[in-house]
């Protein structure tokens, strides 16, 4: 399975960068994973559109108005994608102001991490942790104890 996790904007906080690096390393044991720091939302669209030919990503945007999953439901979502869809998953964390409506329309899924607002850099870390947790659930690893 190929995973791409994109975020808009440069990471300013070394603690966020350290956590990002840690979870990216953990995820590499479960999937071909790449983090992408993009300058602008337009770079995400260009990457997903691939110019004249579609690259073929299933685009998942973090959006507070999106679908909420439990950790187990999110694991099931990833497992279903892994089993049934050869296209890479592109998770994207937007700029602090959120994604533009035209970007939201291009998404295969709008995903919410909850009703509370999170700083976009913190949302990235929470997303990475939940993706890691989902893989441990799928593999029966004791990281997730079912609570």
CSV table of N, CA and C in Angstrom, one decimal:
chain,number,residue,atom,x,y,z
A,1,UNK,N,0.8,-1.2,0.0
A,1,UNK,CA,0.0,0.0,0.0
A,1,UNK,C,0.9,1.2,0.0
A,2,UNK,N,0.5,2.2,-0.8
A,2,UNK,CA,1.2,3.5,-0.9
A,2,UNK,C,0.4,4.6,-0.2
A,3,UNK,N,1.1,5.2,0.8
A,3,UNK,CA,0.5,6.3,1.5
A,3,UNK,C,1.3,7.6,1.3
A,4,UNK,N,0.6,8.7,1.0
A,4,UNK,CA,1.2,10.0,0.9
A,4,UNK,C,0.5,10.9,1.9
A,5,UNK,N,1.3,11.5,2.7
A,5,UNK,CA,0.7,12.5,3.7
A,5,UNK,C,1.3,13.8,3.3
A,6,UNK,N,0.4,14.7,2.9
A,6,UNK,CA,0.8,16.0,2.5
A,6,UNK,C,0.3,17.1,3.4
A,7,UNK,N,1.1,18.1,3.6
A,7,UNK,CA,0.7,19.2,4.5
A,7,UNK,C,1.1,20.5,3.8
A,8,UNK,N,0.3,21.5,4.0
A,8,UNK,CA,0.5,22.8,3.4
A,8,UNK,C,1.3,23.7,4.4
A,9,UNK,N,2.4,24.2,4.0
A,9,UNK,CA,3.1,25.1,4.9
A,9,UNK,C,4.3,24.4,5.5
A,10,UNK,N,5.3,25.3,5.9
A,10,UNK,CA,6.6,24.8,6.4
A,10,UNK,C,6.4,24.6,7.9
A,11,UNK,N,7.0,23.5,8.4
A,11,UNK,CA,6.9,23.2,9.9
A,11,UNK,C,7.8,24.1,10.6
A,12,UNK,N,7.3,24.8,11.6
A,12,UNK,CA,8.1,25.8,12.3
A,12,UNK,C,8.5,25.3,13.7
A,13,UNK,N,7.8,24.4,14.2
A,13,UNK,CA,8.1,23.9,15.6
A,13,UNK,C,8.9,22.6,15.5
A,14,UNK,N,10.1,22.6,16.1
A,14,UNK,CA,10.9,21.3,16.0
A,14,UNK,C,10.3,20.1,16.7
A,15,UNK,N,9.4,20.4,17.7
A,15,UNK,CA,8.7,19.2,18.3
A,15,UNK,C,7.8,18.6,17.4
A,16,UNK,N,7.0,19.4,16.6
A,16,UNK,CA,6.1,18.8,15.6
A,16,UNK,C,6.9,18.0,14.5
A,17,UNK,N,8.0,18.6,14.1
A,17,UNK,CA,8.9,17.9,13.1
A,17,UNK,C,9.4,16.6,13.7
A,18,UNK,N,9.8,16.6,14.9
A,18,UNK,CA,10.3,15.3,15.5
A,18,UNK,C,9.2,14.3,15.6
A,19,UNK,N,8.0,14.7,16.0
A,19,UNK,CA,6.8,13.7,16.1
A,19,UNK,C,6.5,13.2,14.7
A,20,UNK,N,6.5,14.2,13.7
A,20,UNK,CA,6.2,13.8,12.3
A,20,UNK,C,7.2,12.7,11.8
A,21,UNK,N,8.5,13.0,12.1
A,21,UNK,CA,9.5,12.0,11.7
A,21,UNK,C,9.3,10.7,12.4
A,22,UNK,N,9.0,10.7,13.7
A,22,UNK,CA,8.8,9.5,14.4
A,22,UNK,C,7.7,8.6,13.8
A,23,UNK,N,6.5,9.2,13.6
A,23,UNK,CA,5.4,8.5,13.1
A,23,UNK,C,5.6,8.1,11.6
A,24,UNK,N,6.3,8.9,10.8
A,24,UNK,CA,6.6,8.5,9.5
A,24,UNK,C,7.5,7.2,9.5
A,25,UNK,N,8.4,7.2,10.4
A,25,UNK,CA,9.3,6.0,10.5
A,25,UNK,C,8.5,4.8,10.9
A,26,UNK,N,7.6,4.9,11.9
A,26,UNK,CA,6.8,3.8,12.4
A,26,UNK,C,5.9,3.3,11.2
A,27,UNK,N,5.3,4.2,10.4
A,27,UNK,CA,4.4,3.9,9.3
A,27,UNK,C,5.2,3.1,8.2
A,28,UNK,N,6.4,3.4,8.1
A,28,UNK,CA,7.2,2.8,7.0
A,28,UNK,C,7.3,1.2,7.2
A,29,UNK,N,7.0,0.7,8.4
A,29,UNK,CA,7.0,-0.7,8.6
A,29,UNK,C,5.7,-1.4,8.1
A,30,UNK,N,4.7,-0.6,7.8
A,30,UNK,CA,3.4,-1.1,7.4
A,30,UNK,C,3.1,-0.7,5.9
A,31,UNK,N,3.7,0.4,5.4
A,31,UNK,CA,3.3,0.8,4.0
A,31,UNK,C,4.4,1.6,3.5
A,32,UNK,N,4.4,1.8,2.1
A,32,UNK,CA,5.3,2.7,1.4
A,32,UNK,C,4.8,4.1,1.7
A,33,UNK,N,5.4,4.8,2.6
A,33,UNK,CA,4.9,6.1,3.1
A,33,UNK,C,5.8,7.2,2.8
A,34,UNK,N,5.3,8.3,2.4
A,34,UNK,CA,6.0,9.5,2.0
A,34,UNK,C,5.3,10.7,2.6
A,35,UNK,N,6.1,11.6,3.2
A,35,UNK,CA,5.5,12.9,3.7
A,35,UNK,C,5.9,14.0,2.7
A,36,UNK,N,5.0,14.8,2.4
A,36,UNK,CA,5.2,15.9,1.4
A,36,UNK,C,4.8,17.3,2.0
A,37,UNK,N,5.8,18.1,2.2
A,37,UNK,CA,5.6,19.5,2.6
A,37,UNK,C,5.4,20.3,1.4
A,38,UNK,N,4.2,20.9,1.3
A,38,UNK,CA,3.9,21.7,0.1
A,38,UNK,C,3.8,23.1,0.4
A,39,UNK,N,4.1,24.0,-0.5
A,39,UNK,CA,4.1,25.5,-0.3
A,39,UNK,C,2.7,26.0,-0.3
A,40,UNK,N,1.8,25.4,-1.1
A,40,UNK,CA,0.5,26.0,-1.3
A,40,UNK,C,-0.5,24.9,-1.7
A,41,UNK,N,-1.7,25.2,-1.5
A,41,UNK,CA,-2.8,24.2,-1.9
A,41,UNK,C,-2.8,23.9,-3.4
A,42,UNK,N,-2.4,24.9,-4.2
A,42,UNK,CA,-2.3,24.6,-5.6
A,42,UNK,C,-1.3,23.5,-5.9
A,43,UNK,N,-0.2,23.4,-5.1
A,43,UNK,CA,0.8,22.3,-5.4
A,43,UNK,C,0.1,21.0,-5.1
A,44,UNK,N,-0.8,20.9,-4.1
A,44,UNK,CA,-1.5,19.6,-3.9
A,44,UNK,C,-2.3,19.2,-5.1
A,45,UNK,N,-3.1,20.2,-5.6
A,45,UNK,CA,-3.9,20.0,-6.8
A,45,UNK,C,-3.1,19.5,-8.0
A,46,UNK,N,-2.0,20.2,-8.2
A,46,UNK,CA,-1.2,19.9,-9.3
A,46,UNK,C,-0.6,18.5,-9.2
A,47,UNK,N,-0.2,18.1,-8.0
A,47,UNK,CA,0.3,16.8,-7.7
A,47,UNK,C,-0.7,15.7,-8.0
A,48,UNK,N,-2.0,16.0,-7.5
A,48,UNK,CA,-3.0,15.0,-7.7
A,48,UNK,C,-3.5,14.9,-9.1
A,49,UNK,N,-3.5,16.0,-9.8
A,49,UNK,CA,-3.9,16.0,-11.2
A,49,UNK,C,-2.9,15.5,-12.2
A,50,UNK,N,-1.6,15.7,-11.8
A,50,UNK,CA,-0.5,15.1,-12.6
A,50,UNK,C,-0.4,15.7,-14.0
A,51,UNK,N,-0.8,16.9,-14.2
A,51,UNK,CA,-0.8,17.6,-15.6
A,51,UNK,C,-1.8,17.0,-16.5
A,52,UNK,N,-1.4,16.4,-17.6
A,52,UNK,CA,-2.4,15.9,-18.6
A,52,UNK,C,-3.0,14.6,-18.3
A,53,UNK,N,-2.3,13.8,-17.4
A,53,UNK,CA,-2.8,12.5,-17.1
A,53,UNK,C,-3.0,12.4,-15.6
A,54,UNK,N,-4.1,11.7,-15.2
A,54,UNK,CA,-4.3,11.6,-13.7
A,54,UNK,C,-3.2,10.7,-13.1
A,55,UNK,N,-2.7,11.1,-11.9
A,55,UNK,CA,-1.8,10.3,-11.2
A,55,UNK,C,-2.5,9.1,-10.6
A,56,UNK,N,-3.7,9.3,-10.2
A,56,UNK,CA,-4.4,8.2,-9.6
A,56,UNK,C,-4.2,8.1,-8.1
A,57,UNK,N,-4.6,9.1,-7.4
A,57,UNK,CA,-4.6,9.1,-5.9
A,57,UNK,C,-6.1,9.1,-5.5
A,58,UNK,N,-6.3,8.4,-4.4
A,58,UNK,CA,-7.5,8.6,-3.6
A,58,UNK,C,-7.2,9.7,-2.6
A,59,UNK,N,-7.8,10.9,-2.8
A,59,UNK,CA,-7.5,12.0,-2.0
A,59,UNK,C,-8.4,12.1,-0.8
A,60,UNK,N,-7.8,12.2,0.4
A,60,UNK,CA,-8.5,12.3,1.6
A,60,UNK,C,-8.1,13.6,2.3
A,61,UNK,N,-9.0,14.5,2.4
A,61,UNK,CA,-8.7,15.8,3.0
A,61,UNK,C,-9.2,15.9,4.4
A,62,UNK,N,-8.4,16.5,5.3
A,62,UNK,CA,-8.8,16.7,6.7
A,62,UNK,C,-9.7,18.0,6.6
A,63,UNK,N,-10.9,17.8,7.2
A,63,UNK,CA,-11.9,18.9,7.2
A,63,UNK,C,-12.8,18.7,8.4
A,64,UNK,N,-13.0,19.8,9.1
A,64,UNK,CA,-13.8,19.7,10.4
A,64,UNK,C,-15.2,19.2,10.1
A,65,UNK,N,-15.7,19.4,8.8
A,65,UNK,CA,-17.1,19.1,8.5
A,65,UNK,C,-17.1,17.7,7.9
A,66,UNK,N,-16.0,17.0,7.9
A,66,UNK,CA,-15.9,15.6,7.2
A,66,UNK,C,-16.5,14.5,8.1
A,67,UNK,N,-16.3,13.3,7.6
A,67,UNK,CA,-16.7,12.1,8.3
A,67,UNK,C,-15.8,11.8,9.5
A,68,UNK,N,-16.5,11.4,10.6
A,68,UNK,CA,-15.7,11.0,11.8
A,68,UNK,C,-15.8,9.5,11.9
A,69,UNK,N,-14.6,8.9,12.2
A,69,UNK,CA,-14.5,7.5,12.4
A,69,UNK,C,-14.0,7.2,13.9
A,70,UNK,N,-14.4,6.1,14.4
A,70,UNK,CA,-13.7,5.6,15.6
A,70,UNK,C,-12.3,5.0,15.1
A,71,UNK,N,-11.4,4.7,16.0
A,71,UNK,CA,-10.1,4.2,15.5
A,71,UNK,C,-10.3,2.8,14.8
A,72,UNK,N,-11.3,2.0,15.3
A,72,UNK,CA,-11.5,0.7,14.6
A,72,UNK,C,-12.2,0.9,13.2
A,73,UNK,N,-13.1,1.9,13.1
A,73,UNK,CA,-13.7,2.2,11.8
A,73,UNK,C,-12.7,2.7,10.8
A,74,UNK,N,-11.7,3.5,11.3
A,74,UNK,CA,-10.7,4.1,10.5
A,74,UNK,C,-9.8,2.9,10.0
A,75,UNK,N,-9.5,2.0,10.9
A,75,UNK,CA,-8.7,0.8,10.5
A,75,UNK,C,-9.4,0.0,9.4
A,76,UNK,N,-10.7,-0.1,9.6
A,76,UNK,CA,-11.5,-0.9,8.6
A,76,UNK,C,-11.4,-0.1,7.2
A,77,UNK,N,-11.5,1.2,7.2
A,77,UNK,CA,-11.4,2.0,6.0
A,77,UNK,C,-10.1,1.8,5.3
A,78,UNK,N,-9.0,1.8,6.1
A,78,UNK,CA,-7.6,1.6,5.5
A,78,UNK,C,-7.5,0.2,5.0
A,79,UNK,N,-8.0,-0.8,5.8
A,79,UNK,CA,-7.9,-2.2,5.4
A,79,UNK,C,-8.7,-2.5,4.1
A,80,UNK,N,-9.9,-1.9,4.0
A,80,UNK,CA,-10.7,-2.0,2.8
A,80,UNK,C,-10.0,-1.4,1.6
A,81,UNK,N,-9.4,-0.3,1.8
A,81,UNK,CA,-8.6,0.4,0.7
A,81,UNK,C,-7.4,-0.5,0.3
A,82,UNK,N,-6.7,-1.0,1.3
A,82,UNK,CA,-5.6,-1.8,1.0
A,82,UNK,C,-5.9,-3.1,0.3
A,83,UNK,N,-7.1,-3.7,0.6
A,83,UNK,CA,-7.5,-4.9,0.0
A,83,UNK,C,-8.1,-4.8,-1.4
A,84,UNK,N,-8.7,-3.6,-1.6
A,84,UNK,CA,-9.6,-3.5,-2.8
A,84,UNK,C,-9.1,-2.4,-3.8
A,85,UNK,N,-8.2,-1.5,-3.4
A,85,UNK,CA,-7.9,-0.4,-4.3
A,85,UNK,C,-6.4,-0.3,-4.4
A,86,UNK,N,-5.9,-0.4,-5.7
A,86,UNK,CA,-4.4,-0.3,-5.9
A,86,UNK,C,-3.9,1.1,-5.9
A,87,UNK,N,-4.8,2.1,-5.9
A,87,UNK,CA,-4.3,3.5,-6.0
A,87,UNK,C,-3.8,3.9,-4.6
A,88,UNK,N,-2.7,4.8,-4.6
A,88,UNK,CA,-2.2,5.3,-3.4
A,88,UNK,C,-3.2,6.2,-2.7
A,89,UNK,N,-3.2,6.2,-1.4
A,89,UNK,CA,-4.0,7.2,-0.6
A,89,UNK,C,-3.2,8.4,-0.3
A,90,UNK,N,-3.8,9.6,-0.6
A,90,UNK,CA,-3.1,10.8,-0.4
A,90,UNK,C,-4.0,11.5,0.7
A,91,UNK,N,-3.4,11.6,1.9
A,91,UNK,CA,-4.0,12.3,3.0
A,91,UNK,C,-3.4,13.7,3.0
A,92,UNK,N,-4.3,14.7,3.1
A,92,UNK,CA,-3.8,16.1,3.1
A,92,UNK,C,-4.3,16.9,4.2
A,93,UNK,N,-3.4,17.6,4.9
A,93,UNK,CA,-3.7,18.5,6.0
A,93,UNK,C,-3.6,19.9,5.4
A,94,UNK,N,-4.6,20.7,5.4
A,94,UNK,CA,-4.6,22.0,4.8
A,94,UNK,C,-3.9,23.1,5.5
A,95,UNK,N,-4.0,24.3,4.9
A,95,UNK,CA,-3.4,25.4,5.6
A,95,UNK,C,-4.3,25.8,6.8
A,96,UNK,N,-3.9,26.7,7.6
A,96,UNK,CA,-4.6,27.1,8.8
A,96,UNK,C,-6.0,27.5,8.5
A,97,UNK,N,-6.2,28.1,7.4
A,97,UNK,CA,-7.6,28.6,7.0
A,97,UNK,C,-8.5,27.5,6.4
A,98,UNK,N,-7.9,26.3,6.2
A,98,UNK,CA,-8.7,25.2,5.6
A,98,UNK,C,-8.6,25.2,4.1
A,99,UNK,N,-9.2,24.1,3.5
A,99,UNK,CA,-9.1,24.0,2.1
A,99,UNK,C,-10.2,24.8,1.4
A,100,UNK,N,-9.9,25.2,0.2
A,100,UNK,CA,-10.8,26.0,-0.7
A,100,UNK,C,-11.9,25.0,-1.1
A,101,UNK,N,-13.1,25.5,-1.4
A,101,UNK,CA,-14.2,24.7,-1.8
A,101,UNK,C,-13.9,23.8,-3.1
A,102,UNK,N,-13.1,24.4,-4.0
A,102,UNK,CA,-12.8,23.6,-5.2
A,102,UNK,C,-11.9,22.4,-4.9
A,103,UNK,N,-11.0,22.6,-3.9
A,103,UNK,CA,-10.2,21.4,-3.5
A,103,UNK,C,-11.0,20.4,-2.8
A,104,UNK,N,-11.9,20.9,-1.9
A,104,UNK,CA,-12.8,19.9,-1.2
A,104,UNK,C,-13.6,19.1,-2.1
A,105,UNK,N,-14.0,19.7,-3.3
A,105,UNK,CA,-14.9,18.9,-4.2
A,105,UNK,C,-14.1,17.8,-4.9
A,106,UNK,N,-12.7,17.9,-5.0
A,106,UNK,CA,-11.9,16.9,-5.6
A,106,UNK,C,-11.6,15.7,-4.7
A,107,UNK,N,-11.9,15.9,-3.5
A,107,UNK,CA,-11.6,14.8,-2.5
A,107,UNK,C,-12.5,13.6,-2.7
A,108,UNK,N,-11.9,12.4,-2.5
A,108,UNK,CA,-12.7,11.2,-2.4
A,108,UNK,C,-13.4,11.1,-1.0
A,109,UNK,N,-12.7,11.7,0.0
A,109,UNK,CA,-13.3,11.6,1.4
A,109,UNK,C,-12.8,12.9,2.1
A,110,UNK,N,-13.8,13.5,2.8
A,110,UNK,CA,-13.4,14.5,3.8
A,110,UNK,C,-13.4,13.9,5.2
A,111,UNK,N,-12.3,13.9,5.9
A,111,UNK,CA,-12.1,13.3,7.1
A,111,UNK,C,-12.0,14.3,8.2
A,112,UNK,N,-12.8,14.1,9.3
A,112,UNK,CA,-12.7,14.9,10.5
A,112,UNK,C,-12.1,14.2,11.6
A,113,UNK,N,-11.2,14.8,12.3
A,113,UNK,CA,-10.5,14.2,13.5
A,113,UNK,C,-11.4,14.5,14.7
A,114,UNK,N,-12.5,15.2,14.6
A,114,UNK,CA,-13.3,15.5,15.7
A,114,UNK,C,-13.9,16.9,15.6
A,115,UNK,N,-14.8,17.2,16.5
A,115,UNK,CA,-15.5,18.5,16.4
A,115,UNK,C,-14.7,19.6,16.9
A,116,UNK,N,-13.7,19.3,17.7
A,116,UNK,CA,-12.8,20.4,18.2
A,116,UNK,C,-11.8,20.8,17.1
A,117,UNK,N,-11.5,22.1,17.2
A,117,UNK,CA,-10.6,22.7,16.2
A,117,UNK,C,-9.1,22.4,16.7
A,118,UNK,N,-8.3,21.9,15.8
A,118,UNK,CA,-6.9,21.7,16.1
A,118,UNK,C,-6.0,22.6,15.2
A,119,UNK,N,-4.9,23.0,15.8
A,119,UNK,CA,-3.9,23.7,15.0
A,119,UNK,C,-3.5,22.7,13.9
A,120,UNK,N,-3.3,23.2,12.6
A,120,UNK,CA,-3.1,22.3,11.5
A,120,UNK,C,-1.8,21.4,11.7
A,121,UNK,N,-0.8,22.0,12.3
A,121,UNK,CA,0.4,21.1,12.6
A,121,UNK,C,0.1,20.0,13.6
A,122,UNK,N,-0.7,20.3,14.6
A,122,UNK,CA,-1.1,19.3,15.5
A,122,UNK,C,-2.0,18.3,14.9
A,123,UNK,N,-2.9,18.7,14.0
A,123,UNK,CA,-3.8,17.8,13.3
A,123,UNK,C,-3.0,16.8,12.5
A,124,UNK,N,-1.8,17.2,11.9
A,124,UNK,CA,-1.0,16.3,11.1
A,124,UNK,C,-0.5,15.2,12.0
A,125,UNK,N,0.0,15.6,13.2
A,125,UNK,CA,0.5,14.6,14.2
A,125,UNK,C,-0.6,13.6,14.6
A,126,UNK,N,-1.8,14.1,14.9
A,126,UNK,CA,-2.9,13.3,15.3
A,126,UNK,C,-3.2,12.3,14.1
A,127,UNK,N,-3.3,12.9,12.9
A,127,UNK,CA,-3.6,12.0,11.7
A,127,UNK,C,-2.5,10.9,11.6
A,128,UNK,N,-1.3,11.2,11.7
A,128,UNK,CA,-0.2,10.2,11.6
A,128,UNK,C,-0.3,9.2,12.7
A,129,UNK,N,-0.6,9.6,13.9
A,129,UNK,CA,-0.8,8.6,15.0
A,129,UNK,C,-2.0,7.7,14.7
A,130,UNK,N,-3.1,8.3,14.2
A,130,UNK,CA,-4.3,7.5,13.9
A,130,UNK,C,-4.0,6.5,12.8
A,131,UNK,N,-3.3,6.9,11.8
A,131,UNK,CA,-2.9,6.0,10.7
A,131,UNK,C,-2.1,4.8,11.2
A,132,UNK,N,-1.1,5.2,12.1
A,132,UNK,CA,-0.3,4.1,12.7
A,132,UNK,C,-1.1,3.2,13.5
A,133,UNK,N,-2.0,3.8,14.4
A,133,UNK,CA,-2.9,3.0,15.2
A,133,UNK,C,-3.8,2.1,14.3
A,134,UNK,N,-4.3,2.6,13.2
A,134,UNK,CA,-5.1,1.7,12.3
A,134,UNK,C,-4.3,0.5,11.8
A,135,UNK,N,-3.1,0.7,11.4
A,135,UNK,CA,-2.3,-0.4,11.0
A,135,UNK,C,-2.0,-1.4,12.1
A,136,UNK,N,-1.8,-0.9,13.3
A,136,UNK,CA,-1.6,-1.8,14.4
A,136,UNK,C,-2.9,-2.6,14.8
A,137,UNK,N,-4.0,-2.0,14.6
A,137,UNK,CA,-5.3,-2.7,14.8
A,137,UNK,C,-5.4,-3.8,13.8
A,138,UNK,N,-5.1,-3.4,12.5
A,138,UNK,CA,-5.3,-4.4,11.4
A,138,UNK,C,-4.3,-5.6,11.6
A,139,UNK,N,-3.2,-5.4,12.2
A,139,UNK,CA,-2.2,-6.5,12.4
A,139,UNK,C,-2.3,-7.1,13.8
A,140,UNK,N,-3.2,-6.7,14.6
A,140,UNK,CA,-3.4,-7.3,15.9
A,140,UNK,C,-2.2,-6.9,16.9
A,141,UNK,N,-1.5,-5.8,16.6
A,141,UNK,CA,-0.4,-5.4,17.5
A,141,UNK,C,-1.0,-4.8,18.8
A,142,UNK,N,-0.4,-5.0,19.9
A,142,UNK,CA,-1.0,-4.6,21.2
A,142,UNK,C,-0.9,-3.1,21.4
A,143,UNK,N,-0.4,-2.3,20.5
A,143,UNK,CA,-0.4,-0.8,20.6
A,143,UNK,C,-1.8,-0.3,21.0
A,144,UNK,N,-2.8,-0.8,20.3
A,144,UNK,CA,-4.2,-0.4,20.5
A,144,UNK,C,-4.8,-1.4,21.4
A,145,UNK,N,-5.3,-0.9,22.6
A,145,UNK,CA,-5.8,-1.9,23.5
A,145,UNK,C,-7.4,-1.9,23.5
A,146,UNK,N,-8.0,-1.2,22.5
A,146,UNK,CA,-9.4,-1.2,22.4
A,146,UNK,C,-10.2,-0.3,23.3
A,147,UNK,N,-9.5,0.8,23.7
A,147,UNK,CA,-10.2,1.8,24.5
A,147,UNK,C,-10.3,3.1,23.8
